[in-house]
Amino acid sequence: MTTVDFRLTEDQKALRRGVREMLARRFDRAALRAAVDAPALDRKLWRELGAAGFFALRLPEEEGGVGLGLPEAVLLFEEAGRALLPGPLVATHLAAGGVPGAAEGTTVVTDVSEGLVPWLTESDVVLGDASGAVPIRPVDPLTPLHRVPGRFAGDTAGRAVGPAVGPAVLLTAAEQVGSARWSTEAAVSYAREREQFGRPIGGFQAVKHLCAGMLVRAELARAAVRAASLTADPAEIAGAKLLADTAATGNARDCLQVFGGMGFTWEADVHLHLKRAWVRAALRLPAARAEEALAAAL
């Protein structure tokens, strides 16, 4: 029986810490809200991500990449999800080495997934047939979307979670995990500060239960994504995506509940995490297809 160690190495911890610090410095809350008010892809930030190795992380060093693997890429995308970093990150990352300029962040790449195309007008290269794509009103103000007529969820190439689509699904799941963990931390922090009846609301049993449930969902999804990044097993990737989607959407909803009326205001960031989670859940391996993939594996 093979034993797999899921604990992060010191190098992996340093990588995650470095990405978090870079995003906190370059895409803080002020930048997030500015992007919400005027949605447009920040090309300068994209190039900075390229220079930092975000897109070339898994390219071999002899090809100008960092030479790391899927487990390290998962850590990067968790941090991107936590920061609500906008743009077709997954498609550009996976295009590095195949599309000139993608690795360096000078070329923005998007793709057609589940009949939807994010950031179509802002991208330089589109992977897949986006003929006749029409704009739709997006749920997430930071993810402009086009729909390809006659296409719908599940009516795309690559129905199975194979080598061609597995990494895309897993990195999207990693973004969901980052968002789920943000929602958990935000809810706990607010529960400690907000007072009702003369004491912090975190002291009330109902709020404790909500926060505990959020932590369990986030950690379960994180462990599943981490495991799938090490095994690359199609069934484990499908299961990880299911758990990550549930954690991201469920935790954002519970975070709204903890915040109360404040959480439903435009000024709060909680609704942005919920809306992005909905979009990610629809873009890559939606729940129905993930369940079918798991059922087939069983």
mmCIF file of C-alpha atoms in Angstrom:
data_model
loop_
_atom_site.group_PDB
_atom_site.id
_atom_site.type_symbol
_atom_site.label_atom_id
_atom_site.label_comp_id
_atom_site.label_asym_id
_atom_site.label_seq_id
_atom_site.Cartn_x
_atom_site.Cartn_y
_atom_site.Cartn_z
ATOM 1 C CA MET A 1 0.000 0.000 0.000
ATOM 2 C CA THR A 2 1.430 3.364 -1.062
ATOM 3 C CA THR A 3 1.387 6.195 1.455
ATOM 4 C CA VAL A 4 0.970 9.745 0.140
ATOM 5 C CA ASP A 5 2.081 12.693 2.241
ATOM 6 C CA PHE A 6 -0.350 15.595 1.773
ATOM 7 C CA ARG A 7 1.619 18.009 3.936
ATOM 8 C CA LEU A 8 3.143 21.017 2.186
ATOM 9 C CA THR A 9 6.903 21.197 1.880
ATOM 10 C CA GLU A 10 8.744 24.306 3.035
ATOM 11 C CA ASP A 11 9.232 25.327 -0.602
ATOM 12 C CA GLN A 12 5.522 24.989 -1.253
ATOM 13 C CA LYS A 13 4.694 27.060 1.818
ATOM 14 C CA ALA A 14 7.121 29.735 0.631
ATOM 15 C CA LEU A 15 5.548 29.689 -2.829
ATOM 16 C CA ARG A 16 2.046 30.143 -1.416
ATOM 17 C CA ARG A 17 3.218 32.905 0.913
ATOM 18 C CA GLY A 18 4.988 34.719 -1.925
ATOM 19 C CA VAL A 19 1.932 34.633 -4.180
ATOM 20 C CA ARG A 20 -0.337 35.845 -1.386
ATOM 21 C CA GLU A 21 1.982 38.735 -0.600
ATOM 22 C CA MET A 22 2.260 39.695 -4.280
ATOM 23 C CA LEU A 23 -1.501 39.692 -4.763
ATOM 24 C CA ALA A 24 -2.079 41.612 -1.534
ATOM 25 C CA ARG A 25 0.344 44.225 -2.778
ATOM 26 C CA ARG A 26 -0.794 44.357 -6.391
ATOM 27 C CA PHE A 27 -4.506 43.443 -6.197
ATOM 28 C CA ASP A 28 -5.752 44.599 -2.828
ATOM 29 C CA ARG A 29 -9.323 45.425 -1.911
ATOM 30 C CA ALA A 30 -9.085 48.914 -3.423
ATOM 31 C CA ALA A 31 -8.015 47.384 -6.748
ATOM 32 C CA LEU A 32 -10.792 44.801 -6.511
ATOM 33 C CA ARG A 33 -13.475 47.430 -6.002
ATOM 34 C CA ALA A 34 -12.010 49.573 -8.789
ATOM 35 C CA ALA A 35 -12.238 46.562 -11.110
ATOM 36 C CA VAL A 36 -15.871 46.032 -10.088
ATOM 37 C CA ASP A 37 -16.713 49.645 -10.911
ATOM 38 C CA ALA A 38 -14.916 49.551 -14.281
ATOM 39 C CA PRO A 39 -14.505 45.935 -15.466
ATOM 40 C CA ALA A 40 -11.486 45.630 -17.754
ATOM 41 C CA LEU A 41 -8.559 43.260 -17.834
ATOM 42 C CA ASP A 42 -5.469 44.802 -16.243
ATOM 43 C CA ARG A 43 -2.794 44.034 -18.848
ATOM 44 C CA LYS A 44 -0.025 45.368 -16.649
ATOM 45 C CA LEU A 45 -1.025 43.011 -13.853
ATOM 46 C CA TRP A 46 -1.227 40.154 -16.375
ATOM 47 C CA ARG A 47 2.369 40.829 -17.445
ATOM 48 C CA GLU A 48 3.466 40.991 -13.813
ATOM 49 C CA LEU A 49 1.873 37.600 -13.212
ATOM 50 C CA GLY A 50 3.792 36.314 -16.214
ATOM 51 C CA ALA A 51 7.069 37.752 -14.928
ATOM 52 C CA ALA A 52 6.421 36.115 -11.541
ATOM 53 C CA GLY A 53 6.045 32.704 -13.214
ATOM 54 C CA PHE A 54 2.310 32.318 -12.608
ATOM 55 C CA PHE A 55 1.602 31.072 -16.120
ATOM 56 C CA ALA A 56 4.934 29.310 -16.744
ATOM 57 C CA LEU A 57 4.965 27.500 -13.412
ATOM 58 C CA ARG A 58 4.612 24.020 -14.925
ATOM 59 C CA LEU A 59 6.804 24.557 -17.980
ATOM 60 C CA PRO A 60 10.219 22.827 -17.868
ATOM 61 C CA GLU A 61 13.106 25.077 -16.932
ATOM 62 C CA GLU A 62 14.770 24.462 -20.310
ATOM 63 C CA GLU A 63 11.696 26.041 -21.920
ATOM 64 C CA GLY A 64 11.877 29.091 -19.707
ATOM 65 C CA GLY A 65 9.451 27.825 -17.076
ATOM 66 C CA VAL A 66 9.686 27.210 -13.360
ATOM 67 C CA GLY A 67 9.618 23.417 -13.647
ATOM 68 C CA LEU A 68 7.064 22.715 -10.933
ATOM 69 C CA GLY A 69 3.942 20.552 -11.051
ATOM 70 C CA LEU A 70 0.202 20.471 -10.595
ATOM 71 C CA PRO A 71 0.371 20.441 -6.754
ATOM 72 C CA GLU A 72 2.202 23.771 -6.837
ATOM 73 C CA ALA A 73 -0.169 25.191 -9.455
ATOM 74 C CA VAL A 74 -3.074 24.341 -7.157
ATOM 75 C CA LEU A 75 -1.522 26.524 -4.456
ATOM 76 C CA LEU A 76 -1.244 29.463 -6.857
ATOM 77 C CA PHE A 77 -4.843 29.161 -7.961
ATOM 78 C CA GLU A 78 -6.092 28.890 -4.388
ATOM 79 C CA GLU A 79 -4.528 32.281 -3.739
ATOM 80 C CA ALA A 80 -5.996 33.686 -6.952
ATOM 81 C CA GLY A 81 -9.430 32.499 -5.863
ATOM 82 C CA ARG A 82 -8.959 33.976 -2.431
ATOM 83 C CA ALA A 83 -8.124 37.372 -3.957
ATOM 84 C CA LEU A 84 -10.921 37.138 -6.585
ATOM 85 C CA LEU A 85 -8.302 37.810 -9.248
ATOM 86 C CA PRO A 86 -10.203 38.389 -12.508
ATOM 87 C CA GLY A 87 -9.387 37.143 -15.985
ATOM 88 C CA PRO A 88 -9.067 33.815 -17.861
ATOM 89 C CA LEU A 89 -6.294 32.608 -15.580
ATOM 90 C CA VAL A 90 -6.800 28.883 -16.095
ATOM 91 C CA ALA A 91 -6.872 29.039 -19.896
ATOM 92 C CA THR A 92 -3.775 31.246 -20.092
ATOM 93 C CA HIS A 93 -1.872 29.067 -17.616
ATOM 94 C CA LEU A 94 -2.668 25.913 -19.577
ATOM 95 C CA ALA A 95 -1.756 27.609 -22.879
ATOM 96 C CA ALA A 96 1.762 28.463 -21.665
ATOM 97 C CA GLY A 97 4.265 26.755 -23.911
ATOM 98 C CA GLY A 98 1.698 26.240 -26.651
ATOM 99 C CA VAL A 99 0.564 29.788 -27.390
ATOM 100 C CA PRO A 100 3.332 32.383 -27.893
ATOM 101 C CA GLY A 101 3.278 35.012 -25.156
ATOM 102 C CA ALA A 102 0.977 33.110 -22.796
ATOM 103 C CA ALA A 103 3.793 32.131 -20.434
ATOM 104 C CA GLU A 104 5.045 35.705 -20.244
ATOM 105 C CA GLY A 105 1.588 37.206 -19.749
ATOM 106 C CA THR A 106 1.809 39.242 -22.936
ATOM 107 C CA THR A 107 -0.925 37.147 -24.559
ATOM 108 C CA VAL A 108 -4.290 36.619 -22.889
ATOM 109 C CA VAL A 109 -5.892 33.277 -23.721
ATOM 110 C CA THR A 110 -9.465 32.207 -23.116
ATOM 111 C CA ASP A 111 -11.397 29.093 -24.102
ATOM 112 C CA VAL A 112 -14.875 27.788 -24.798
ATOM 113 C CA SER A 113 -16.120 25.770 -21.848
ATOM 114 C CA GLU A 114 -19.647 24.440 -21.377
ATOM 115 C CA GLY A 115 -20.833 26.712 -24.175
ATOM 116 C CA LEU A 116 -19.535 29.812 -22.374
ATOM 117 C CA VAL A 117 -16.552 32.034 -23.173
ATOM 118 C CA PRO A 118 -15.222 34.297 -20.402
ATOM 119 C CA TRP A 119 -13.391 37.501 -21.274
ATOM 120 C CA LEU A 120 -13.865 36.983 -25.015
ATOM 121 C CA THR A 121 -13.413 40.588 -26.133
ATOM 122 C CA GLU A 122 -10.397 41.128 -23.867
ATOM 123 C CA SER A 123 -8.517 38.025 -25.004
ATOM 124 C CA ASP A 124 -5.969 37.712 -27.797
ATOM 125 C CA VAL A 125 -6.471 34.002 -28.445
ATOM 126 C CA VAL A 126 -9.602 31.869 -28.113
ATOM 127 C CA LEU A 127 -9.251 28.102 -27.838
ATOM 128 C CA GLY A 128 -12.298 26.353 -29.276
ATOM 129 C CA ASP A 129 -15.024 27.410 -31.647
ATOM 130 C CA ALA A 130 -16.568 30.672 -30.467
ATOM 131 C CA SER A 131 -18.296 31.439 -33.768
ATOM 132 C CA GLY A 132 -21.386 33.553 -33.297
ATOM 133 C CA ALA A 133 -20.842 33.982 -29.558
ATOM 134 C CA VAL A 134 -23.203 36.554 -28.103
ATOM 135 C CA PRO A 135 -22.698 38.546 -24.893
ATOM 136 C CA ILE A 136 -24.859 37.671 -21.915
ATOM 137 C CA ARG A 137 -25.427 39.538 -18.715
ATOM 138 C CA PRO A 138 -22.992 37.965 -16.258
ATOM 139 C CA VAL A 139 -23.834 37.138 -12.668
ATOM 140 C CA ASP A 140 -20.320 38.103 -11.626
ATOM 141 C CA PRO A 141 -19.455 41.728 -12.470
ATOM 142 C CA LEU A 142 -15.808 40.682 -12.823
ATOM 143 C CA THR A 143 -16.412 37.923 -15.390
ATOM 144 C CA PRO A 144 -17.818 39.129 -18.724
ATOM 145 C CA LEU A 145 -19.351 36.177 -20.557
ATOM 146 C CA HIS A 146 -20.390 35.218 -24.076
ATOM 147 C CA ARG A 147 -22.534 32.224 -24.950
ATOM 148 C CA VAL A 148 -22.060 30.177 -28.104
ATOM 149 C CA PRO A 149 -25.493 29.673 -29.737
ATOM 150 C CA GLY A 150 -26.643 26.080 -29.876
ATOM 151 C CA ARG A 151 -24.203 25.013 -27.191
ATOM 152 C CA PHE A 152 -25.066 24.177 -23.610
ATOM 153 C CA ALA A 153 -23.505 22.668 -20.527
ATOM 154 C CA GLY A 154 -22.262 19.190 -21.363
ATOM 155 C CA ASP A 155 -22.406 19.785 -25.125
ATOM 156 C CA THR A 156 -18.648 20.247 -25.406
ATOM 157 C CA ALA A 157 -15.687 18.165 -26.435
ATOM 158 C CA GLY A 158 -14.007 16.210 -23.721
ATOM 159 C CA ARG A 159 -16.928 14.887 -21.722
ATOM 160 C CA ALA A 160 -14.635 12.657 -19.692
ATOM 161 C CA VAL A 161 -12.273 14.114 -17.130
ATOM 162 C CA GLY A 162 -9.239 13.133 -19.154
ATOM 163 C CA PRO A 163 -5.710 14.543 -19.472
ATOM 164 C CA ALA A 164 -6.887 17.364 -21.721
ATOM 165 C CA VAL A 165 -9.489 18.774 -19.332
ATOM 166 C CA GLY A 166 -8.467 17.414 -15.939
ATOM 167 C CA PRO A 167 -5.971 20.179 -15.062
ATOM 168 C CA ALA A 168 -8.448 22.892 -16.088
ATOM 169 C CA VAL A 169 -11.126 21.398 -13.851
ATOM 170 C CA LEU A 170 -8.734 20.958 -10.946
ATOM 171 C CA LEU A 171 -7.315 24.489 -11.119
ATOM 172 C CA THR A 172 -10.849 25.879 -11.209
ATOM 173 C CA ALA A 173 -11.619 23.778 -8.142
ATOM 174 C CA ALA A 174 -8.534 25.242 -6.466
ATOM 175 C CA GLU A 175 -9.884 28.751 -7.084
ATOM 176 C CA GLN A 176 -13.138 27.657 -5.448
ATOM 177 C CA VAL A 177 -11.203 26.403 -2.414
ATOM 178 C CA GLY A 178 -9.430 29.741 -2.062
ATOM 179 C CA SER A 179 -12.758 31.540 -2.134
ATOM 180 C CA ALA A 180 -14.276 29.108 0.392
ATOM 181 C CA ARG A 181 -11.404 29.686 2.790
ATOM 182 C CA TRP A 182 -11.734 33.469 2.404
ATOM 183 C CA SER A 183 -15.437 33.282 3.251
ATOM 184 C CA THR A 184 -14.682 31.201 6.335
ATOM 185 C CA GLU A 185 -12.062 33.619 7.618
ATOM 186 C CA ALA A 186 -14.251 36.643 6.859
ATOM 187 C CA ALA A 187 -17.202 35.148 8.740
ATOM 188 C CA VAL A 188 -15.109 34.233 11.784
ATOM 189 C CA SER A 189 -13.475 37.664 11.874
ATOM 190 C CA TYR A 190 -16.821 39.465 11.632
ATOM 191 C CA ALA A 191 -18.394 37.199 14.282
ATOM 192 C CA ARG A 192 -15.646 38.166 16.703
ATOM 193 C CA GLU A 193 -16.161 41.896 16.174
ATOM 194 C CA ARG A 194 -19.915 42.331 15.653
ATOM 195 C CA GLU A 195 -21.844 42.633 18.907
ATOM 196 C CA GLN A 196 -25.499 42.064 19.721
ATOM 197 C CA PHE A 197 -27.102 42.046 23.151
ATOM 198 C CA GLY A 198 -23.814 43.174 24.643
ATOM 199 C CA ARG A 199 -21.545 40.408 23.355
ATOM 200 C CA PRO A 200 -19.898 39.262 20.082
ATOM 201 C CA ILE A 201 -22.250 37.290 17.837
ATOM 202 C CA GLY A 202 -19.579 34.597 17.628
ATOM 203 C CA GLY A 203 -20.606 33.593 21.133
ATOM 204 C CA PHE A 204 -24.042 32.468 19.946
ATOM 205 C CA GLN A 205 -24.383 28.768 19.240
ATOM 206 C CA ALA A 206 -26.105 29.223 15.884
ATOM 207 C CA VAL A 207 -23.243 31.369 14.578
ATOM 208 C CA LYS A 208 -20.667 28.929 15.951
ATOM 209 C CA HIS A 209 -22.351 26.105 14.070
ATOM 210 C CA LEU A 210 -22.379 28.091 10.823
ATOM 211 C CA CYS A 211 -18.671 28.882 11.077
ATOM 212 C CA ALA A 212 -17.791 25.310 12.033
ATOM 213 C CA GLY A 213 -19.675 23.990 9.034
ATOM 214 C CA MET A 214 -17.860 26.416 6.766
ATOM 215 C CA LEU A 215 -14.490 25.278 8.072
ATOM 216 C CA VAL A 216 -15.353 21.612 7.525
ATOM 217 C CA ARG A 217 -16.497 22.237 3.933
ATOM 218 C CA ALA A 218 -13.429 24.309 3.084
ATOM 219 C CA GLU A 219 -10.927 21.868 4.572
ATOM 220 C CA LEU A 220 -12.606 18.829 3.033
ATOM 221 C CA ALA A 221 -12.517 20.473 -0.389
ATOM 222 C CA ARG A 222 -8.920 21.597 0.099
ATOM 223 C CA ALA A 223 -7.823 18.069 0.992
ATOM 224 C CA ALA A 224 -9.677 16.611 -2.008
ATOM 225 C CA VAL A 225 -8.116 19.113 -4.414
ATOM 226 C CA ARG A 226 -4.683 18.531 -2.942
ATOM 227 C CA ALA A 227 -5.076 14.743 -3.248
ATOM 228 C CA ALA A 228 -6.301 14.986 -6.840
ATOM 229 C CA SER A 229 -3.334 17.192 -7.746
ATOM 230 C CA LEU A 230 -1.009 14.414 -6.584
ATOM 231 C CA THR A 231 -2.829 11.487 -8.179
ATOM 232 C CA ALA A 232 -4.350 13.173 -11.279
ATOM 233 C CA ASP A 233 -7.046 10.514 -11.061
ATOM 234 C CA PRO A 234 -10.113 11.503 -13.153
ATOM 235 C CA ALA A 235 -12.605 10.345 -10.534
ATOM 236 C CA GLU A 236 -10.768 12.187 -7.771
ATOM 237 C CA ILE A 237 -10.701 15.347 -9.895
ATOM 238 C CA ALA A 238 -14.456 15.094 -10.440
ATOM 239 C CA GLY A 239 -15.024 14.567 -6.722
ATOM 240 C CA ALA A 240 -12.738 17.460 -5.844
ATOM 241 C CA LYS A 241 -14.645 19.783 -8.177
ATOM 242 C CA LEU A 242 -17.953 18.763 -6.622
ATOM 243 C CA LEU A 243 -16.668 19.383 -3.105
ATOM 244 C CA ALA A 244 -14.995 22.661 -4.071
ATOM 245 C CA ASP A 245 -18.111 24.023 -5.778
ATOM 246 C CA THR A 246 -20.188 23.093 -2.735
ATOM 247 C CA ALA A 247 -17.682 24.716 -0.384
ATOM 248 C CA ALA A 248 -17.373 27.944 -2.361
ATOM 249 C CA THR A 249 -21.107 28.511 -2.849
ATOM 250 C CA GLY A 250 -22.176 27.154 0.543
ATOM 251 C CA ASN A 251 -19.572 29.118 2.475
ATOM 252 C CA ALA A 252 -20.385 32.353 0.688
ATOM 253 C CA ARG A 253 -24.071 31.890 1.552
ATOM 254 C CA ASP A 254 -23.278 31.154 5.193
ATOM 255 C CA CYS A 255 -20.903 34.106 5.300
ATOM 256 C CA LEU A 256 -23.786 36.292 4.123
ATOM 257 C CA GLN A 257 -25.867 34.860 6.952
ATOM 258 C CA VAL A 258 -23.206 35.718 9.537
ATOM 259 C CA PHE A 259 -22.827 39.234 8.174
ATOM 260 C CA GLY A 260 -26.578 39.755 8.262
ATOM 261 C CA GLY A 261 -27.902 42.860 6.549
ATOM 262 C CA MET A 262 -24.367 44.200 6.040
ATOM 263 C CA GLY A 263 -23.506 41.200 3.882
ATOM 264 C CA PHE A 264 -26.222 41.992 1.360
ATOM 265 C CA THR A 265 -24.910 45.475 0.617
ATOM 266 C CA TRP A 266 -22.949 46.234 -2.565
ATOM 267 C CA GLU A 267 -20.050 47.539 -0.472
ATOM 268 C CA ALA A 268 -19.412 44.131 1.120
ATOM 269 C CA ASP A 269 -17.263 41.670 -0.841
ATOM 270 C CA VAL A 270 -19.179 38.553 0.188
ATOM 271 C CA HIS A 271 -21.618 38.697 -2.723
ATOM 272 C CA LEU A 272 -18.693 38.901 -5.154
ATOM 273 C CA HIS A 273 -17.359 35.580 -3.885
ATOM 274 C CA LEU A 274 -20.787 33.976 -4.197
ATOM 275 C CA LYS A 275 -21.276 35.224 -7.746
ATOM 276 C CA ARG A 276 -17.795 34.135 -8.844
ATOM 277 C CA ALA A 277 -18.392 30.719 -7.279
ATOM 278 C CA TRP A 278 -21.591 30.332 -9.314
ATOM 279 C CA VAL A 279 -19.743 31.195 -12.530
ATOM 280 C CA ARG A 280 -16.841 28.824 -11.833
ATOM 281 C CA ALA A 281 -19.266 26.034 -11.000
ATOM 282 C CA ALA A 282 -20.924 26.450 -14.415
ATOM 283 C CA LEU A 283 -17.755 26.969 -16.467
ATOM 284 C CA ARG A 284 -15.947 23.709 -15.832
ATOM 285 C CA LEU A 285 -17.460 20.301 -15.120
ATOM 286 C CA PRO A 286 -20.818 21.348 -13.610
ATOM 287 C CA ALA A 287 -22.246 19.218 -10.822
ATOM 288 C CA ALA A 288 -24.378 16.966 -13.047
ATOM 289 C CA ARG A 289 -21.421 15.985 -15.211
ATOM 290 C CA ALA A 290 -19.128 15.556 -12.203
ATOM 291 C CA GLU A 291 -21.667 13.214 -10.644
ATOM 292 C CA GLU A 292 -21.897 11.233 -13.887
ATOM 293 C CA ALA A 293 -18.096 10.951 -14.007
ATOM 294 C CA LEU A 294 -18.020 9.651 -10.438
ATOM 295 C CA ALA A 295 -20.860 7.220 -11.097
ATOM 296 C CA ALA A 296 -19.068 5.882 -14.181
ATOM 297 C CA ALA A 297 -15.886 5.388 -12.182
ATOM 298 C CA LEU A 298 -17.777 3.418 -9.562
#
